[in-house]
Amino acid sequence: MKMKNLVLLSVLLAGSCLGGKPNILFVMSDDHTSQAIGVYGGRLQKLNPTPTIDSIAHEGMVMENAFCQNAICTPSRAAIMTGQSAAVNGCITLNEKLPPERQYLSLEMKKAGYQTAIVGKWHLKERPSTFDYYKVLPGQGDFFDPIFYETGATETQSRQYSNKQGGWTQKFEGAVRMKGHSSDCIADSALEWFKTKRDPNKPFFLKLHFKAPHDMFEYAPRYESYLADVEIPEPDNMRDRKNHGSIATRGHNDELVPYIGTSIGRRNPRRNYTKSGMWAKDLDQSKSDDEIIADAYQGYMKAYLRCVKGVDDNLKRVVDYLKAEGLYDNTVIMYTGDQGFWLGEHDYMDKRWAYEESMRMPFIVRYPKSVKNGRSEAIVENIDYAPTMLDFAGVATPDYMHGQSFKTVLETGKEPADAKQAAYYHYWMHMAHHDNPAHIAIRTKRYKLILFYGAGWKGETEPDTPPGWELYDLKNDPTEDNNVYDNPEYAGVIETLKEQLKARRAELGEDDPKFALNQVIDEYWNYDNEARAKAIKISHAMRAKKEGR
C-alpha cells in the first residue's frame, strides 16, 4: 500500500512540474503509408501489421484526410518544421538545407518552456542544433550499424561507400556509431534520452523519427519468418491501370508507358522491383511479365511489412516506458509518416505522385485529457502540424507560418467554420530518380485536379515531358482509376477548381515569378487545342529520344 502511494505521488509531482502543459511526442516513420496501418483498413488490415499504432489510434483521433504538400522526404520534413510551403521555406527538392534560423518548430517550443530533443532520421542537411539534444542520422542513414550525429559527441566515424568505380570513404565529425538495426538503435537512443537526459521539471517535446520502412526495406533478421507463408493480396489496379493517368503520365496513345513512373513489374525497364531489392536475387527471371510481377510484389511487400513490424515493436517499447513512468496520459502522442507510399497500386513504386497513395499521410493523435476518440474527415496538411503542436503547447500560430492549427478538430471531432476545404500539392523534382513528371494539384473532399507541367526546377521554361491535366471524382472513383478531365459534365467543376488552385498558389507564394516553371504552368493553364497539339509533339519527341532515334 505504501509503495502504491509513493508511485501515485511521483506521478502527481511529475504532472505538477509541467505547469499544466502536456508533453509532446511526435513519432514519424519514413514512407509508412496509411495502407499499411491496420486502423486505416484496406486489403492489409487482416495481416495486423501495426498493433501498437492501432492501440494508440483506438484511444485517440484518426485523421482520414491528412495530406503532404510534396510526397518526398526533405520537403515534407521541412514543411513540418517550418509550417511553410516549400516555395517559402526553400526546401523544394532533396538537395536543400534547413538552417538553424528556419528550424522554427524547435525554436518556438523552447521559447514555450519545453525541453526539446530529436532522435532518428532528420534529412535536412544542417544539424538540428536548435534542439536541446539531437541524435540524428547523417542524410539518409544506414539500416544496419548506423552512424549518428549527436549533441556533444567528439568522435569521428567513417563510412565506406561502394559503386562501380570502387567506392569512397566519408567521415562524420561529432558522431557515434551503434550496432544493430536502425529501428532498434533509434528506440534505444530515445529511451536513453528519457532515462538519462530528460528534465522532469520541464515538459518535453521529442521528435522520434524512424528510418524504416524506407526503400530498400532492409529489416532486422529476426523478422525473416514474419509473413513468410502468407500470400499478400494484390491491389485491384496493379495489373489493369484502367483509365488512370493522361498524356502526361502515359504519353500519346500510351507511347510513354515504359518511361514514366517506376514500376513493380517490368513496365519500366530502367527501374522496377524485379531487378532491385534483396528479394530480386531469388526471382526467376525466365518467367513472363505477368508471372514475375506477382513474385516481385510478394518480395517487396514482405520486406516492407517486416520493416513496419520493426517500427511498431520498437514504438511499443517507448509506449511501455511512458506508461511505467506515469507519462503516457500526460503526453500528446502523434504518429505519422513523412508521406504516403505506393504498395503496388497502378503498378507504381516509391511516392512523389499527387495521387492518393502518396499524397495522403497517416495521422493519429492520442491525448485522453482533451483529444476526442474517433475519426475525422477534416482536410489537414503537413504545414498544419507545427501550428497544432504549438497550440497544444499554448503558443499561437506565428504570422510567418502558412499552416493553421487543427487542435479544435482533435478535441471536438467537428470542423470549425474556417476549416480548410482543400489541400495543395507540388512535386518539383521533375523526372528525378523515379521518372515522375513535375506537377501541381488541389484536392478537395470530392475532387482532385492535377496539372503535370513537365518542366524542371532549375530555370527551365520549356517542358520535356508532355503537359496534361487530370481530374478524379473521388466520391465515385476513390482509387483514381478514371481521369474525367475531358468529360464535358465536369467543365464547371474544373473551372471552380482551377480558381481555387490559383488562389491557393498565391497564398503559399508558389506563383512567384522567380520560379521559371510558372511560365510553363501559365502556358498550359487553359489547355486549348494548340496546347494539346504541342503536348503530343513533346510526347513523340520524348519517345524518339528514349528509343535513340
Tab-separated table of C-alpha atoms in Angstrom, residues 1-253:
chain	number	residue	atom	x	y	z
A	1	MET	CA	0.000	0.000	0.000
A	2	LYS	CA	2.810	2.388	0.932
A	3	MET	CA	4.611	1.645	-2.355
A	4	LYS	CA	1.439	2.355	-4.359
A	5	ASN	CA	1.069	5.715	-2.631
A	6	LEU	CA	4.670	6.612	-3.457
A	7	VAL	CA	4.151	5.769	-7.121
A	8	LEU	CA	0.960	7.853	-7.196
A	9	LEU	CA	2.715	10.760	-5.525
A	10	SER	CA	5.593	10.650	-8.023
A	11	VAL	CA	3.141	10.696	-10.923
A	12	LEU	CA	1.264	13.675	-9.469
A	13	LEU	CA	4.509	15.535	-8.839
A	14	ALA	CA	5.669	14.822	-12.382
A	15	GLY	CA	2.450	16.294	-13.721
A	16	SER	CA	2.541	19.348	-11.466
A	17	CYS	CA	6.096	20.203	-12.558
A	18	LEU	CA	4.895	20.647	-16.117
A	19	GLY	CA	2.932	23.771	-15.287
A	20	GLY	CA	-0.187	22.346	-16.923
A	21	LYS	CA	1.475	21.861	-20.313
A	22	PRO	CA	1.403	18.407	-21.848
A	23	ASN	CA	4.452	16.598	-23.107
A	24	ILE	CA	4.516	16.202	-26.881
A	25	LEU	CA	5.848	13.092	-28.632
A	26	PHE	CA	5.861	13.370	-32.421
A	27	VAL	CA	6.597	9.994	-33.997
A	28	MET	CA	7.300	9.801	-37.716
A	29	SER	CA	8.352	6.828	-39.801
A	30	ASP	CA	9.824	7.144	-43.269
A	31	ASP	CA	7.471	6.092	-46.088
A	32	HIS	CA	4.961	4.486	-43.721
A	33	THR	CA	1.741	4.798	-45.660
A	34	SER	CA	-1.814	4.646	-44.340
A	35	GLN	CA	-2.499	1.495	-46.407
A	36	ALA	CA	-0.052	-0.328	-44.112
A	37	ILE	CA	-1.662	0.737	-40.832
A	38	GLY	CA	-4.415	-1.526	-39.585
A	39	VAL	CA	-6.732	1.190	-38.302
A	40	TYR	CA	-6.946	2.682	-41.801
A	41	GLY	CA	-8.429	-0.529	-43.166
A	42	GLY	CA	-7.844	-1.869	-46.662
A	43	ARG	CA	-6.511	-5.098	-48.040
A	44	LEU	CA	-3.677	-5.416	-45.497
A	45	GLN	CA	-5.743	-4.918	-42.357
A	46	LYS	CA	-6.192	-8.632	-41.695
A	47	LEU	CA	-2.420	-9.031	-41.539
A	48	ASN	CA	-2.454	-6.921	-38.349
A	49	PRO	CA	0.789	-5.089	-39.233
A	50	THR	CA	0.588	-2.342	-36.581
A	51	PRO	CA	-0.982	-3.408	-33.260
A	52	THR	CA	0.840	-0.712	-31.257
A	53	ILE	CA	-0.064	2.130	-33.598
A	54	ASP	CA	-3.622	0.826	-33.753
A	55	SER	CA	-3.852	0.794	-29.959
A	56	ILE	CA	-2.879	4.483	-29.903
A	57	ALA	CA	-5.447	5.184	-32.609
A	58	HIS	CA	-8.239	3.355	-30.786
A	59	GLU	CA	-7.762	5.754	-27.857
A	60	GLY	CA	-7.380	8.881	-29.972
A	61	MET	CA	-8.313	10.640	-33.188
A	62	VAL	CA	-7.619	9.216	-36.637
A	63	MET	CA	-7.335	11.832	-39.373
A	64	GLU	CA	-8.702	10.439	-42.633
A	65	ASN	CA	-7.696	13.372	-44.832
A	66	ALA	CA	-4.177	14.366	-43.809
A	67	PHE	CA	-2.008	15.296	-46.787
A	68	CYS	CA	1.552	16.346	-47.543
A	69	GLN	CA	2.264	19.192	-49.944
A	70	ASN	CA	5.088	17.212	-51.561
A	71	ALA	CA	5.489	13.450	-51.115
A	72	ILE	CA	9.233	13.304	-50.657
A	73	CYS	CA	11.417	13.286	-47.552
A	74	THR	CA	13.198	16.643	-47.320
A	75	PRO	CA	10.314	18.901	-48.428
A	76	SER	CA	7.822	17.138	-46.164
A	77	ARG	CA	10.104	17.324	-43.138
A	78	ALA	CA	10.837	20.993	-43.841
A	79	ALA	CA	7.106	21.735	-44.091
A	80	ILE	CA	6.576	20.123	-40.684
A	81	MET	CA	9.449	22.053	-39.100
A	82	THR	CA	8.505	25.432	-40.590
A	83	GLY	CA	4.742	25.392	-41.121
A	84	GLN	CA	5.519	26.920	-44.510
A	85	SER	CA	5.222	25.932	-48.151
A	86	ALA	CA	8.333	24.751	-49.972
A	87	ALA	CA	8.335	27.899	-52.098
A	88	VAL	CA	8.886	29.946	-48.936
A	89	ASN	CA	10.945	27.650	-46.667
A	90	GLY	CA	13.299	26.917	-49.562
A	91	CYS	CA	13.272	23.097	-49.413
A	92	ILE	CA	11.743	22.214	-52.777
A	93	THR	CA	13.801	19.085	-53.512
A	94	LEU	CA	16.067	16.624	-51.693
A	95	ASN	CA	19.025	18.951	-52.111
A	96	GLU	CA	18.267	21.979	-49.912
A	97	LYS	CA	19.203	22.692	-46.302
A	98	LEU	CA	17.099	23.874	-43.402
A	99	PRO	CA	19.435	26.210	-41.493
A	100	PRO	CA	19.058	26.771	-37.744
A	101	GLU	CA	17.295	30.114	-38.142
A	102	ARG	CA	14.472	28.355	-40.048
A	103	GLN	CA	14.067	25.414	-37.672
A	104	TYR	CA	11.026	27.235	-36.360
A	105	LEU	CA	9.184	24.467	-34.539
A	106	SER	CA	12.019	23.688	-32.140
A	107	LEU	CA	12.766	27.387	-31.629
A	108	GLU	CA	9.153	28.123	-30.702
A	109	MET	CA	8.911	25.090	-28.429
A	110	LYS	CA	11.997	26.160	-26.491
A	111	LYS	CA	10.555	29.654	-26.060
A	112	ALA	CA	7.420	27.981	-24.661
A	113	GLY	CA	9.487	26.318	-21.920
A	114	TYR	CA	9.857	22.847	-23.432
A	115	GLN	CA	12.906	20.632	-23.278
A	116	THR	CA	13.432	19.682	-26.905
A	117	ALA	CA	15.023	16.616	-28.491
A	118	ILE	CA	15.125	14.829	-31.823
A	119	VAL	CA	16.238	11.246	-32.412
A	120	GLY	CA	16.424	9.369	-35.713
A	121	LYS	CA	16.184	10.492	-39.316
A	122	TRP	CA	16.444	14.259	-39.887
A	123	HIS	CA	17.373	14.564	-43.597
A	124	LEU	CA	17.555	18.357	-43.680
A	125	LYS	CA	21.322	18.653	-44.228
A	126	GLU	CA	22.263	21.097	-41.463
A	127	ARG	CA	22.280	19.665	-37.965
A	128	PRO	CA	19.215	20.291	-35.776
A	129	SER	CA	21.255	22.426	-33.391
A	130	THR	CA	18.184	24.351	-32.226
A	131	PHE	CA	17.096	21.297	-30.226
A	132	ASP	CA	18.464	20.892	-26.708
A	133	TYR	CA	19.541	17.409	-27.756
A	134	TYR	CA	19.870	15.692	-31.096
A	135	LYS	CA	20.979	12.272	-32.236
A	136	VAL	CA	20.280	12.023	-35.933
A	137	LEU	CA	21.350	10.005	-38.939
A	138	PRO	CA	23.570	11.754	-41.488
A	139	GLY	CA	21.480	12.147	-44.620
A	140	GLN	CA	19.527	9.002	-45.376
A	141	GLY	CA	21.490	6.975	-42.836
A	142	ASP	CA	22.045	3.221	-42.785
A	143	PHE	CA	19.692	0.414	-41.870
A	144	PHE	CA	22.419	-1.506	-40.029
A	145	ASP	CA	25.144	-0.312	-37.640
A	146	PRO	CA	24.093	3.307	-38.184
A	147	ILE	CA	26.190	6.400	-37.544
A	148	PHE	CA	24.516	9.289	-35.689
A	149	TYR	CA	25.461	12.906	-35.271
A	150	GLU	CA	24.957	13.561	-31.548
A	151	THR	CA	24.964	16.599	-29.317
A	152	GLY	CA	28.305	16.769	-27.526
A	153	ALA	CA	29.919	13.910	-29.468
A	154	THR	CA	33.604	14.448	-30.285
A	155	GLU	CA	34.499	11.300	-32.220
A	156	THR	CA	34.902	10.928	-35.979
A	157	GLN	CA	33.168	7.981	-37.632
A	158	SER	CA	33.971	6.660	-41.103
A	159	ARG	CA	31.632	5.002	-43.559
A	160	GLN	CA	32.682	3.190	-46.733
A	161	TYR	CA	30.501	3.529	-49.804
A	162	SER	CA	30.822	1.439	-52.939
A	163	ASN	CA	29.958	1.984	-56.573
A	164	LYS	CA	31.038	0.707	-59.973
A	165	GLN	CA	34.229	2.745	-59.771
A	166	GLY	CA	35.271	1.147	-56.491
A	167	GLY	CA	33.792	3.430	-53.862
A	168	TRP	CA	34.878	6.070	-51.378
A	169	THR	CA	35.098	6.758	-47.660
A	170	GLN	CA	33.150	9.509	-45.914
A	171	LYS	CA	33.979	10.878	-42.468
A	172	PHE	CA	31.428	12.183	-39.966
A	173	GLU	CA	32.652	14.585	-37.299
A	174	GLY	CA	30.943	14.677	-33.904
A	175	ALA	CA	29.302	11.316	-34.400
A	176	VAL	CA	28.795	7.949	-32.755
A	177	ARG	CA	28.150	4.506	-34.222
A	178	MET	CA	25.686	1.972	-32.880
A	179	LYS	CA	25.420	-1.742	-33.591
A	180	GLY	CA	22.233	-3.333	-34.815
A	181	HIS	CA	19.213	-2.375	-36.892
A	182	SER	CA	18.349	1.314	-37.141
A	183	SER	CA	14.829	0.911	-35.717
A	184	ASP	CA	16.240	-0.773	-32.612
A	185	CYS	CA	19.040	1.799	-32.317
A	186	ILE	CA	16.653	4.740	-32.665
A	187	ALA	CA	14.309	3.378	-29.991
A	188	ASP	CA	17.295	2.601	-27.742
A	189	SER	CA	18.510	6.175	-28.173
A	190	ALA	CA	15.100	7.648	-27.346
A	191	LEU	CA	14.837	5.530	-24.213
A	192	GLU	CA	18.358	6.526	-23.208
A	193	TRP	CA	17.368	10.184	-23.561
A	194	PHE	CA	14.304	9.621	-21.381
A	195	LYS	CA	16.306	7.830	-18.711
A	196	THR	CA	19.426	9.996	-18.539
A	197	LYS	CA	18.791	13.380	-20.145
A	198	ARG	CA	15.132	14.302	-19.682
A	199	ASP	CA	14.486	17.097	-17.199
A	200	PRO	CA	11.436	16.034	-15.111
A	201	ASN	CA	10.811	19.678	-14.207
A	202	LYS	CA	10.020	20.646	-17.791
A	203	PRO	CA	7.521	19.370	-20.343
A	204	PHE	CA	9.313	17.564	-23.161
A	205	PHE	CA	8.995	17.855	-26.913
A	206	LEU	CA	10.544	14.818	-28.585
A	207	LYS	CA	10.593	14.136	-32.305
A	208	LEU	CA	11.157	10.400	-32.735
A	209	HIS	CA	11.913	9.604	-36.378
A	210	PHE	CA	12.354	6.046	-37.614
A	211	LYS	CA	14.272	5.451	-40.850
A	212	ALA	CA	12.203	2.373	-41.678
A	213	PRO	CA	10.321	1.364	-43.739
A	214	HIS	CA	12.217	3.373	-46.376
A	215	ASP	CA	13.217	1.723	-49.632
A	216	MET	CA	15.050	-0.727	-49.941
A	217	PHE	CA	13.334	-2.200	-46.891
A	218	GLU	CA	16.209	-3.824	-45.019
A	219	TYR	CA	14.645	-5.442	-41.972
A	220	ALA	CA	16.115	-6.916	-38.802
A	221	PRO	CA	16.928	-10.642	-39.272
A	222	ARG	CA	14.507	-11.649	-36.521
A	223	TYR	CA	11.604	-10.796	-38.856
A	224	GLU	CA	12.684	-13.171	-41.617
A	225	SER	CA	9.868	-15.605	-40.847
A	226	TYR	CA	7.201	-12.908	-40.439
A	227	LEU	CA	4.631	-13.342	-43.256
A	228	ALA	CA	6.861	-15.983	-44.886
A	229	ASP	CA	3.934	-18.286	-45.617
A	230	VAL	CA	1.370	-15.560	-46.263
A	231	GLU	CA	0.117	-14.506	-49.692
A	232	ILE	CA	-0.128	-10.710	-49.641
A	233	PRO	CA	-3.256	-9.611	-51.519
A	234	GLU	CA	-2.587	-7.566	-54.637
A	235	PRO	CA	-4.289	-4.208	-55.278
A	236	ASP	CA	-7.069	-4.490	-57.850
A	237	ASN	CA	-5.478	-1.945	-60.181
A	238	MET	CA	-1.857	-3.163	-60.179
A	239	ARG	CA	-2.227	-5.173	-63.394
A	240	ASP	CA	-5.036	-3.198	-65.011
A	241	ARG	CA	-4.334	0.544	-64.812
A	242	LYS	CA	-7.703	1.305	-66.431
A	243	ASN	CA	-8.277	4.979	-67.369
A	244	HIS	CA	-5.837	6.236	-64.775
A	245	GLY	CA	-3.450	8.935	-65.939
A	246	SER	CA	-3.203	11.083	-69.049
A	247	ILE	CA	-0.889	12.000	-71.900
A	248	ALA	CA	1.350	13.450	-69.171
A	249	THR	CA	1.851	10.092	-67.455
A	250	ARG	CA	1.312	7.634	-70.316
A	251	GLY	CA	2.169	9.578	-73.467
A	252	HIS	CA	0.110	9.942	-76.628
A	253	ASN	CA	-1.616	6.610	-77.263
